[in-house]
CSV table of C-alpha atoms and ligand atoms in Angstrom, one decimal:
chain,number,residue,atom,x,y,z
A,24,MET,CA,-64.5,93.4,-12.1
A,25,GLY,CA,-66.3,97.0,-13.3
A,26,ASN,CA,-66.2,99.9,-10.6
A,27,THR,CA,-66.1,99.2,-7.4
A,28,THR,CA,-66.8,100.7,-4.0
A,29,ASP,CA,-65.8,101.2,-0.5
A,30,ALA,CA,-68.9,98.6,0.7
A,31,ASP,CA,-67.4,95.7,-2.7
A,32,ILE,CA,-66.0,93.1,-2.7
A,33,LYS,CA,-62.5,93.0,-4.6
A,34,TRP,CA,-60.9,90.3,-5.8
A,35,THR,CA,-58.5,88.8,-8.1
A,36,LEU,CA,-57.2,85.3,-9.5
A,37,ASN,CA,-53.3,84.0,-8.5
A,38,HIS,CA,-51.2,86.0,-11.9
A,39,ILE,CA,-48.3,86.4,-9.6
A,40,ALA,CA,-44.9,85.8,-11.0
A,41,LYS,CA,-44.2,82.6,-9.9
A,42,SER,CA,-41.2,81.7,-7.5
A,43,ASP,CA,-39.1,78.6,-7.2
A,44,ASP,CA,-41.9,77.1,-4.6
A,45,LYS,CA,-38.4,76.2,-1.9
A,46,GLU,CA,-41.2,77.4,0.6
A,47,LEU,CA,-44.2,73.8,0.2
A,48,LYS,CA,-41.4,71.4,0.8
A,49,ASN,CA,-42.2,73.0,4.8
A,50,MET,CA,-46.4,72.7,4.7
A,51,SER,CA,-45.8,68.2,3.5
A,52,LEU,CA,-47.6,66.0,5.2
A,53,GLU,CA,-44.0,65.1,7.2
A,54,GLU,CA,-43.9,67.7,8.4
A,55,MET,CA,-47.2,68.6,9.8
A,56,GLN,CA,-48.0,65.0,11.6
A,57,LYS,CA,-44.6,65.6,13.8
A,58,ALA,CA,-46.5,68.8,14.8
A,59,GLY,CA,-49.8,66.6,14.5
A,60,GLU,CA,-48.3,63.5,17.4
A,61,PHE,CA,-46.7,66.9,20.1
A,62,HIS,CA,-50.2,68.6,19.9
A,63,ARG,CA,-51.7,65.2,20.8
A,64,SER,CA,-49.2,64.2,23.1
A,65,PHE,CA,-51.2,67.3,25.7
A,66,PRO,CA,-54.8,66.8,28.1
A,67,GLN,CA,-56.0,68.9,27.5
A,68,TYR,CA,-56.0,68.1,23.3
A,69,THR,CA,-59.9,66.6,20.9
A,70,VAL,CA,-60.2,67.1,16.9
A,71,THR,CA,-62.2,70.1,16.8
A,72,PRO,CA,-65.3,69.2,15.0
A,73,LEU,CA,-66.0,69.5,11.3
A,74,THR,CA,-69.5,70.7,11.3
A,75,LYS,CA,-71.5,69.5,8.1
A,76,LEU,CA,-74.1,72.1,7.1
A,77,SER,CA,-75.8,70.3,4.5
A,78,HIS,CA,-79.1,72.9,4.7
A,79,LEU,CA,-76.8,75.6,4.0
A,80,ALA,CA,-75.6,74.1,1.4
A,81,GLU,CA,-78.7,72.5,-0.3
A,82,TYR,CA,-79.8,76.0,-0.1
A,83,LEU,CA,-76.5,78.0,-1.1
A,84,GLY,CA,-77.2,75.7,-4.4
A,85,LEU,CA,-73.6,73.7,-3.5
A,86,LYS,CA,-72.5,69.9,-2.9
A,87,ARG,CA,-71.4,70.1,0.5
A,88,VAL,CA,-70.2,73.4,3.3
A,89,TYR,CA,-67.8,72.1,6.0
A,90,VAL,CA,-67.0,74.2,8.8
A,91,LYS,CA,-63.1,73.0,10.3
A,92,ASP,CA,-64.6,74.7,13.8
A,93,GLU,CA,-61.4,76.0,16.1
A,94,SER,CA,-63.6,78.0,18.7
A,95,TYR,CA,-63.0,74.3,21.0
A,96,ARG,CA,-58.4,74.1,20.3
A,97,PHE,CA,-57.7,73.7,23.6
A,98,GLY,CA,-60.4,75.8,25.4
A,99,LEU,CA,-58.9,78.9,24.0
A,100,ASN,CA,-61.7,80.0,21.8
A,101,ALA,CA,-59.1,79.3,18.8
A,102,PHE,CA,-56.1,78.1,16.5
A,103,LYS,CA,-53.6,79.6,17.3
A,104,VAL,CA,-52.3,78.1,19.9
A,105,LEU,CA,-51.3,75.2,17.0
A,106,GLY,CA,-48.3,77.5,16.5
A,107,GLY,CA,-46.8,79.1,19.9
A,108,SER,CA,-46.5,76.1,21.5
A,109,TYR,CA,-45.2,73.5,19.0
A,110,ALA,CA,-42.4,76.8,18.0
A,111,ILE,CA,-41.7,76.2,21.4
A,112,ALA,CA,-41.5,73.1,22.0
A,113,ARG,CA,-38.5,73.8,18.6
A,114,HIS,CA,-36.9,75.8,20.6
A,115,ILE,CA,-36.7,73.6,23.3
A,116,ALA,CA,-35.6,70.9,21.6
A,117,LYS,CA,-33.1,72.2,19.7
A,118,GLU,CA,-31.5,74.5,22.4
A,119,LEU,CA,-30.7,70.9,24.2
A,120,GLY,CA,-29.5,69.2,21.6
A,121,LYS,CA,-33.0,66.7,20.8
A,122,GLU,CA,-36.4,65.8,18.6
A,123,VAL,CA,-39.4,67.5,18.9
A,124,SER,CA,-40.5,64.3,19.5
A,125,GLU,CA,-38.6,63.5,22.4
A,126,VAL,CA,-40.2,66.8,24.3
A,127,PRO,CA,-44.3,65.4,24.6
A,128,TYR,CA,-46.0,67.4,27.0
A,129,ASN,CA,-45.7,65.5,29.9
A,130,VAL,CA,-41.6,66.1,29.3
A,131,LEU,CA,-42.1,69.1,28.8
A,132,THR,CA,-43.6,69.6,32.1
A,133,SER,CA,-41.6,67.7,33.7
A,134,ASP,CA,-39.2,68.9,36.9
A,135,GLU,CA,-36.0,67.7,35.1
A,136,LEU,CA,-36.3,69.2,32.0
A,137,ARG,CA,-36.9,72.6,34.1
A,138,GLU,CA,-33.3,71.8,35.6
A,139,GLU,CA,-32.1,71.1,32.2
A,140,PHE,CA,-33.3,74.1,29.9
A,141,GLY,CA,-34.0,76.5,33.2
A,142,GLN,CA,-35.8,79.8,32.7
A,143,ALA,CA,-36.7,81.9,28.8
A,144,THR,CA,-38.3,84.8,28.7
A,145,PHE,CA,-40.7,84.4,25.7
A,146,PHE,CA,-42.3,87.7,23.7
A,147,THR,CA,-44.6,88.3,20.9
A,148,ALA,CA,-46.3,91.1,19.2
A,149,THR,CA,-51.1,90.1,19.0
A,150,ASP,CA,-53.9,91.6,18.5
A,151,GLY,CA,-55.0,88.5,21.0
A,152,ASN,CA,-55.6,85.3,20.4
A,153,HIS,CA,-51.5,84.5,19.3
A,154,GLY,CA,-50.2,86.8,22.2
A,155,ARG,CA,-52.5,84.2,24.5
A,156,GLY,CA,-51.8,81.0,22.4
A,157,VAL,CA,-48.2,81.5,24.1
A,158,ALA,CA,-48.7,82.8,27.0
A,159,TRP,CA,-50.8,79.8,28.0
A,160,ALA,CA,-47.4,77.6,26.6
A,161,ALA,CA,-45.5,79.8,28.1
A,162,ASN,CA,-47.3,79.7,31.3
A,163,LYS,CA,-48.1,75.5,30.9
A,164,LEU,CA,-44.0,75.0,30.5
A,165,GLY,CA,-43.1,77.6,34.0
A,166,GLN,CA,-41.1,80.0,31.1
A,167,LYS,CA,-42.2,84.1,31.1
A,168,CYS,CA,-43.6,85.4,28.0
A,169,VAL,CA,-43.9,89.2,27.2
A,170,VAL,CA,-47.0,90.0,25.3
A,171,ARG,CA,-48.0,93.6,23.7
A,172,MET,CA,-50.4,94.2,22.1
A,173,PRO,CA,-51.6,97.1,19.7
A,174,LYS,CA,-54.0,100.3,19.9
A,175,GLY,CA,-57.6,99.0,18.8
A,176,THR,CA,-57.1,96.2,21.8
A,177,THR,CA,-60.3,95.2,23.4
A,178,GLN,CA,-60.0,94.8,27.5
A,179,THR,CA,-61.1,91.7,27.2
A,180,ARG,CA,-59.0,89.8,25.2
A,181,LEU,CA,-55.4,91.8,27.4
A,182,GLN,CA,-57.3,90.0,30.2
A,183,ASN,CA,-57.7,86.4,28.6
A,184,ILE,CA,-52.9,87.7,28.3
A,185,ALA,CA,-52.8,87.9,31.9
A,186,LYS,CA,-54.6,85.2,33.0
A,187,GLU,CA,-51.8,83.1,31.8
A,188,ASN,CA,-49.3,85.2,34.0
A,189,ALA,CA,-47.9,87.1,31.1
A,190,GLU,CA,-46.4,90.7,31.3
A,191,VAL,CA,-49.3,92.3,29.2
A,192,THR,CA,-49.3,96.3,27.8
A,193,ILE,CA,-51.4,97.3,24.6
A,194,GLU,CA,-49.3,100.4,23.0
A,195,ASP,CA,-50.0,102.6,21.0
A,196,LEU,CA,-48.6,101.3,17.6
A,197,ASN,CA,-49.8,99.1,15.5
A,198,TYR,CA,-50.1,95.8,15.5
A,199,ASP,CA,-46.3,95.0,12.5
A,200,ASP,CA,-45.0,98.4,14.6
A,201,CYS,CA,-45.4,95.7,17.9
A,202,VAL,CA,-44.3,93.6,16.3
A,203,ARG,CA,-41.1,95.0,15.6
A,204,LEU,CA,-41.6,96.4,19.2
A,205,ALA,CA,-41.0,92.7,20.9
A,206,ALA,CA,-38.7,91.7,18.1
A,207,LYS,CA,-36.4,94.8,20.1
A,208,GLU,CA,-36.8,93.5,23.8
A,209,ALA,CA,-35.9,90.2,22.4
A,210,LYS,CA,-33.1,90.6,21.5
A,211,ASN,CA,-32.2,92.6,24.5
A,212,THR,CA,-33.3,90.3,26.9
A,213,TYR,CA,-31.3,87.9,28.8
A,214,ARG,CA,-32.6,84.9,26.9
A,215,GLY,CA,-35.7,86.5,25.7
A,216,ILE,CA,-37.0,84.9,22.1
A,217,MET,CA,-39.2,86.2,19.8
A,218,VAL,CA,-42.6,83.9,18.4
A,219,GLN,CA,-44.2,85.3,16.2
A,220,ASP,CA,-46.4,84.2,14.3
A,221,THR,CA,-45.0,86.6,10.4
A,222,ALA,CA,-41.3,85.9,8.8
A,223,TRP,CA,-39.2,88.2,7.8
A,224,GLU,CA,-36.2,87.8,5.5
A,225,GLY,CA,-33.5,86.9,8.0
A,226,TYR,CA,-36.7,85.6,11.1
A,227,GLU,CA,-37.5,82.6,9.1
A,228,GLU,CA,-37.5,79.5,11.0
A,229,ILE,CA,-40.1,79.9,14.1
A,230,PRO,CA,-42.4,80.6,12.3
A,231,THR,CA,-42.0,78.0,9.9
A,232,TRP,CA,-42.2,75.8,13.0
A,233,ILE,CA,-45.9,78.0,13.6
A,234,MET,CA,-47.5,77.3,10.4
A,235,GLN,CA,-46.4,74.2,10.8
A,236,GLY,CA,-48.6,73.8,14.3
A,237,TYR,CA,-50.8,75.1,12.6
A,238,GLY,CA,-50.9,71.8,10.2
A,239,THR,CA,-52.0,69.6,12.2
A,240,LEU,CA,-56.3,70.9,11.9
A,241,ALA,CA,-55.3,70.6,8.4
A,242,THR,CA,-54.6,67.6,9.4
A,243,GLU,CA,-58.0,65.9,11.4
A,244,ALA,CA,-60.2,68.1,8.9
A,245,ASP,CA,-58.0,65.9,5.5
A,246,ARG,CA,-59.3,63.2,7.8
A,247,GLN,CA,-62.4,63.6,8.5
A,248,LEU,CA,-63.1,65.1,4.7
A,249,GLU,CA,-61.6,62.0,3.9
A,250,GLU,CA,-64.3,59.6,7.1
A,251,ASP,CA,-67.0,61.3,5.0
A,252,GLY,CA,-65.9,60.5,1.7
A,253,CYS,CA,-65.4,64.3,0.2
A,254,ARG,CA,-62.2,65.2,-1.9
A,255,PRO,CA,-62.4,69.2,-0.8
A,256,THR,CA,-63.3,71.2,-4.2
A,257,HIS,CA,-63.0,74.3,-3.0
A,258,ILE,CA,-61.7,76.3,0.3
A,259,PHE,CA,-61.8,78.7,1.7
A,260,ILE,CA,-58.8,80.5,4.3
A,261,GLN,CA,-59.3,83.7,5.7
A,262,ALA,CA,-55.2,85.9,5.9
A,263,GLY,CA,-53.7,88.4,7.8
A,264,VAL,CA,-50.7,87.9,7.1
A,265,GLY,CA,-51.0,85.0,5.6
A,266,SER,CA,-50.2,82.2,8.0
A,267,LEU,CA,-52.8,80.5,8.6
A,268,ALA,CA,-53.5,80.0,4.8
A,269,GLY,CA,-49.6,79.3,3.5
A,270,ALA,CA,-50.1,76.0,5.8
A,271,VAL,CA,-53.5,75.1,4.7
A,272,ILE,CA,-53.4,76.1,1.5
A,273,GLY,CA,-49.6,74.8,2.0
A,274,TYR,CA,-51.3,71.1,2.8
A,275,PHE,CA,-53.9,70.5,0.8
A,276,ALA,CA,-51.0,71.9,-2.2
A,277,ASN,CA,-49.1,68.4,-1.1
A,278,ARG,CA,-51.8,66.3,0.6
A,279,PHE,CA,-53.6,66.4,-3.6
A,280,LYS,CA,-50.2,67.2,-5.7
A,281,ASP,CA,-51.6,66.7,-9.5
A,282,ASN,CA,-55.6,68.1,-8.9
A,283,PRO,CA,-55.6,70.0,-5.2
A,284,PRO,CA,-59.1,72.4,-5.0
A,285,VAL,CA,-59.4,75.8,-6.0
A,286,MET,CA,-58.5,77.6,-2.6
A,287,ALA,CA,-58.9,81.3,-2.2
A,288,VAL,CA,-56.7,83.5,0.1
A,289,VAL,CA,-59.9,86.4,2.4
A,290,GLU,CA,-58.2,89.0,4.3
A,291,ALA,CA,-60.5,92.0,5.7
A,292,LYS,CA,-59.9,94.9,3.4
A,293,ALA,CA,-58.6,97.1,5.8
A,294,ALA,CA,-55.8,95.3,5.5
A,295,ASP,CA,-55.9,93.6,2.5
A,296,CYS,CA,-51.9,93.1,1.6
A,297,LEU,CA,-51.9,89.4,0.0
A,298,TYR,CA,-54.3,91.3,-2.3
A,299,ARG,CA,-53.3,94.6,-2.7
A,300,SER,CA,-49.9,92.2,-3.4
A,301,ALA,CA,-51.1,89.4,-5.9
A,302,VAL,CA,-53.1,92.5,-7.5
A,303,GLN,CA,-49.8,94.0,-7.9
A,304,ALA,CA,-48.5,90.5,-9.4
A,305,ASP,CA,-44.9,90.8,-9.8
A,306,GLY,CA,-44.1,88.1,-7.0
A,307,LYS,CA,-42.8,91.7,-4.4
A,308,ARG,CA,-45.4,92.4,-1.1
A,309,VAL,CA,-47.2,95.8,-0.6
A,310,ASP,CA,-47.4,96.9,2.9
A,311,VAL,CA,-51.0,98.0,4.2
A,312,THR,CA,-50.2,100.9,6.9
A,313,GLY,CA,-52.1,102.8,9.9
A,314,ASP,CA,-54.8,101.7,11.8
A,315,MET,CA,-56.1,99.1,9.6
A,316,LEU,CA,-59.7,99.7,11.4
A,317,THR,CA,-62.2,96.3,11.3
A,318,ILE,CA,-63.4,94.2,13.1
A,319,MET,CA,-61.9,91.8,12.2
A,320,ALA,CA,-58.9,92.2,14.8
A,321,GLY,CA,-56.9,89.4,13.6
A,322,LEU,CA,-57.4,89.9,10.2
A,323,ALA,CA,-55.5,92.5,10.5
A,324,CYS,CA,-52.7,92.6,9.9
A,325,GLY,CA,-50.5,94.6,7.0
A,326,GLU,CA,-47.2,93.4,6.8
A,327,ALA,CA,-47.4,88.5,4.6
A,328,ASN,CA,-45.6,86.4,6.3
A,329,THR,CA,-42.8,85.8,3.5
A,330,VAL,CA,-42.7,82.5,3.7
A,331,SER,CA,-46.3,82.3,3.8
A,332,TRP,CA,-46.4,84.5,0.7
A,333,ASP,CA,-43.9,81.8,-1.1
A,334,ILE,CA,-46.8,79.5,-1.4
A,335,LEU,CA,-49.6,81.3,-1.3
A,336,ARG,CA,-47.9,82.9,-4.5
A,337,ASN,CA,-47.8,79.8,-6.5
A,338,HIS,CA,-50.3,77.0,-4.8
A,339,ALA,CA,-53.3,80.1,-4.3
A,340,ASP,CA,-55.6,80.9,-7.3
A,341,ALA,CA,-57.1,83.7,-5.8
A,342,PHE,CA,-57.2,86.6,-3.5
A,343,ILE,CA,-60.5,88.0,-1.9
A,344,SER,CA,-60.9,91.4,-0.3
A,345,CYS,CA,-64.1,91.7,2.6
A,346,PRO,CA,-65.2,95.0,4.1
A,347,ASP,CA,-66.7,94.4,7.4
A,348,TRP,CA,-70.2,93.6,6.6
A,349,VAL,CA,-68.9,90.1,5.1
A,350,SER,CA,-67.7,88.7,7.9
A,351,ALA,CA,-71.3,90.6,10.5
A,352,ASN,CA,-72.9,88.8,8.0
A,353,GLY,CA,-71.0,85.3,8.4
A,354,THR,CA,-71.1,85.0,12.1
A,355,ARG,CA,-75.2,85.8,12.2
A,356,ILE,CA,-75.3,82.4,9.7
A,357,TYR,CA,-73.1,80.3,11.5
A,358,GLY,CA,-74.9,81.5,14.6
A,359,ALA,CA,-79.0,81.3,14.0
A,360,PRO,CA,-78.6,77.7,11.3
A,361,ILE,CA,-80.8,76.7,9.2
A,362,LYS,CA,-83.2,74.1,10.7
A,363,GLY,CA,-81.8,71.0,11.1
A,364,ASP,CA,-77.5,72.5,10.6
A,365,GLU,CA,-75.7,73.2,14.4
A,366,GLN,CA,-74.9,76.1,15.2
A,367,VAL,CA,-71.4,78.2,15.5
A,368,ILE,CA,-70.3,80.6,17.0
A,369,SER,CA,-67.8,82.2,15.1
A,370,GLY,CA,-65.8,85.9,15.7
A,371,GLU,CA,-65.2,88.1,14.0
A,372,SER,CA,-62.1,86.4,12.1
A,373,GLY,CA,-63.3,83.3,11.8
A,374,SER,CA,-66.9,84.2,10.3
A,375,VAL,CA,-66.0,85.9,7.0
A,376,THR,CA,-65.0,83.2,4.5
A,377,MET,CA,-68.8,82.0,5.4
A,378,GLY,CA,-69.6,85.7,4.9
A,379,LEU,CA,-68.7,85.6,1.5
A,380,LEU,CA,-69.3,82.5,0.5
A,381,HIS,CA,-73.2,83.3,1.0
A,382,ALA,CA,-72.1,86.9,-1.0
A,383,LEU,CA,-71.0,85.0,-3.6
A,384,MET,CA,-74.0,81.6,-4.1
A,385,THR,CA,-76.9,84.2,-3.0
A,386,LYS,CA,-75.9,88.5,-4.9
A,387,GLY,CA,-75.2,88.7,-8.2
A,388,GLU,CA,-72.9,91.3,-7.9
A,389,TYR,CA,-70.2,88.2,-7.6
A,390,LYS,CA,-71.8,85.8,-10.2
A,391,GLU,CA,-68.5,87.2,-12.3
A,392,LEU,CA,-66.7,85.8,-9.4
A,393,LYS,CA,-68.0,82.3,-8.5
A,394,GLU,CA,-67.9,81.7,-12.0
A,395,ALA,CA,-64.4,81.9,-12.3
A,396,LEU,CA,-63.9,79.8,-9.0
A,397,LYS,CA,-66.6,77.2,-10.9
A,398,LEU,CA,-68.0,77.1,-7.6
A,399,ASP,CA,-72.0,75.2,-7.8
A,400,GLU,CA,-73.7,72.2,-7.0
A,401,HIS,CA,-70.7,70.3,-7.3
A,402,SER,CA,-69.0,72.1,-5.3
A,403,GLU,CA,-68.2,70.6,-1.8
A,404,VAL,CA,-66.1,73.4,0.9
A,405,LEU,CA,-64.7,73.6,3.3
A,406,LEU,CA,-63.8,76.8,5.4
A,407,VAL,CA,-61.6,76.9,8.9
A,408,SER,CA,-64.2,79.0,11.1
A,409,SER,CA,-60.1,80.2,13.0
A,410,GLU,CA,-61.9,81.8,16.5
A,411,GLY,CA,-65.2,81.5,18.7
A,412,ASP,CA,-66.6,84.9,20.2
A,413,THR,CA,-63.0,85.3,21.6
A,414,ASP,CA,-64.5,88.8,22.9
A,415,PRO,CA,-68.7,88.4,24.1
A,416,ASP,CA,-68.8,91.7,23.9
A,417,ARG,CA,-68.9,92.0,20.2
A,418,TYR,CA,-69.8,88.8,19.4
A,419,ARG,CA,-73.1,89.4,20.5
A,420,GLU,CA,-73.5,93.5,19.0
A,421,ILE,CA,-73.0,91.7,16.0
A,422,ALA,CA,-75.3,88.3,16.4
A,423,TRP,CA,-77.5,90.2,18.5
A,424,GLU,CA,-77.5,93.8,17.6
A,425,GLY,CA,-76.9,93.6,14.0
A,426,LEU,CA,-73.5,95.4,13.7
A,427,CYS,CA,-72.2,96.5,10.3
A,428,GLY,CA,-75.7,94.7,8.9
A,429,ASN,CA,-75.4,97.6,6.3
A,430,SER,CA,-73.5,96.2,2.4
A,431,LYS,CA,-73.1,100.2,2.0
A,432,GLU,CA,-72.1,101.8,4.3
A,433,PRO,CA,-69.8,98.9,5.8
A,434,PHE,CA,-68.3,101.0,9.1
A,435,ALA,CA,-70.5,103.5,9.7
A,436,ASP,CA,-72.1,101.9,13.3
A,437,LEU,CA,-68.0,101.0,14.1
B,512,PLP,C1,-59.0,83.9,14.2
B,512,PLP,C2,-58.2,84.4,13.2
B,512,PLP,N1,-58.1,83.9,12.6
B,512,PLP,C3,-57.0,84.3,11.2
B,512,PLP,C4,-56.0,85.0,11.3
B,512,PLP,C5,-55.4,85.0,10.6
B,512,PLP,O1,-53.7,84.6,11.2
B,512,PLP,P1,-53.0,84.7,10.2
B,512,PLP,O2,-52.2,86.3,11.0
B,512,PLP,O3,-52.1,84.1,10.2
B,512,PLP,O4,-53.0,84.9,7.8
B,512,PLP,C6,-55.8,85.4,12.9
B,512,PLP,C7,-54.9,85.5,13.3
B,512,PLP,O5,-54.4,86.4,14.4
B,512,PLP,C8,-57.5,84.8,14.1
B,512,PLP,O6,-56.5,85.0,14.9
């Protein structure tokens, strides 16, 4: 890779020691299907758009570029609610000795069920989107919710959660320490349940359900691609703790078992725990600690999900670490499309894969990675814009005022 600076994209192909791959079966098409059925029972449910950017594909020298636009998910501007809502339903079903198929939305919100299950308190930590999803679902189902947020979180994100009747605070802690705080509080609370979007040893069931919930977006995208006659050759997926990446890569590894697409995990440089683990390559996870300063708030997580790591180490092809300018460029490219392409409103954590794709196809210094990934005029690429403008002020600073526009000094204008 030669010498790199803080302003450069860093990457490694996957040379990690393989495991017995026991988690992949949890992301089976059948499991994802179950989650999809549950989500379809919500009155707010619609399939989110798969936007085809034909002019951009031509400009970049690719065959096709598609983006799954999660800003339309349940009116919440991000994909995250898919996970929290499904995990809460699975938990309630399990407590009542039922199958999740027996507790669709209308049953979960019925007086009978509220009487049968009573009231629990769902705890979680979040940099914004996950907590909003859990609070939204808990509120809809008449359950209590407590949310802890790390320092650096914006008031807009807090207000969005407070609106869902959750008790929410911003702590003087980073994301991973907020997770520990919420877990401790859940343990010390009567009927307190931790609904966290990451797994660690001994806490795997709920995060696995959350990942299966994310599978709904993969199932939808798969169908939408098929309807357009596309069999994806490349998937770029962003990661914080890696639950979304594990779900998407797990889904497509199961779907195209013999000949999977090239799949790359994309992180914020300030929190690139999966990339660092991949560089170490012995199969052990490497944590990132400290404040993890990045505009990609949803990706500012330094400790990988153990369930997801097992999937990624076996099925991801590359791990890529991106400075903030990559995400900022992605937001601007989506926001100001080539004439004839549709606009996608994509926030900081949603847009990094677009900024990366653009850099790979247009900047000579990333030629080696472009070639390693075999990106060329035959490539059919799937990206996920995992959030819209969840922080509208920050979105406008990037899209209108050019925040993080200088690729040589990525953090200078933060
Ligand atoms: C918008 C957005 N995209 C991507 C992610 C990354 O998901 P994960 O932490 O599962 O890797 C998050 C996480 O909060 C997010 O909010």
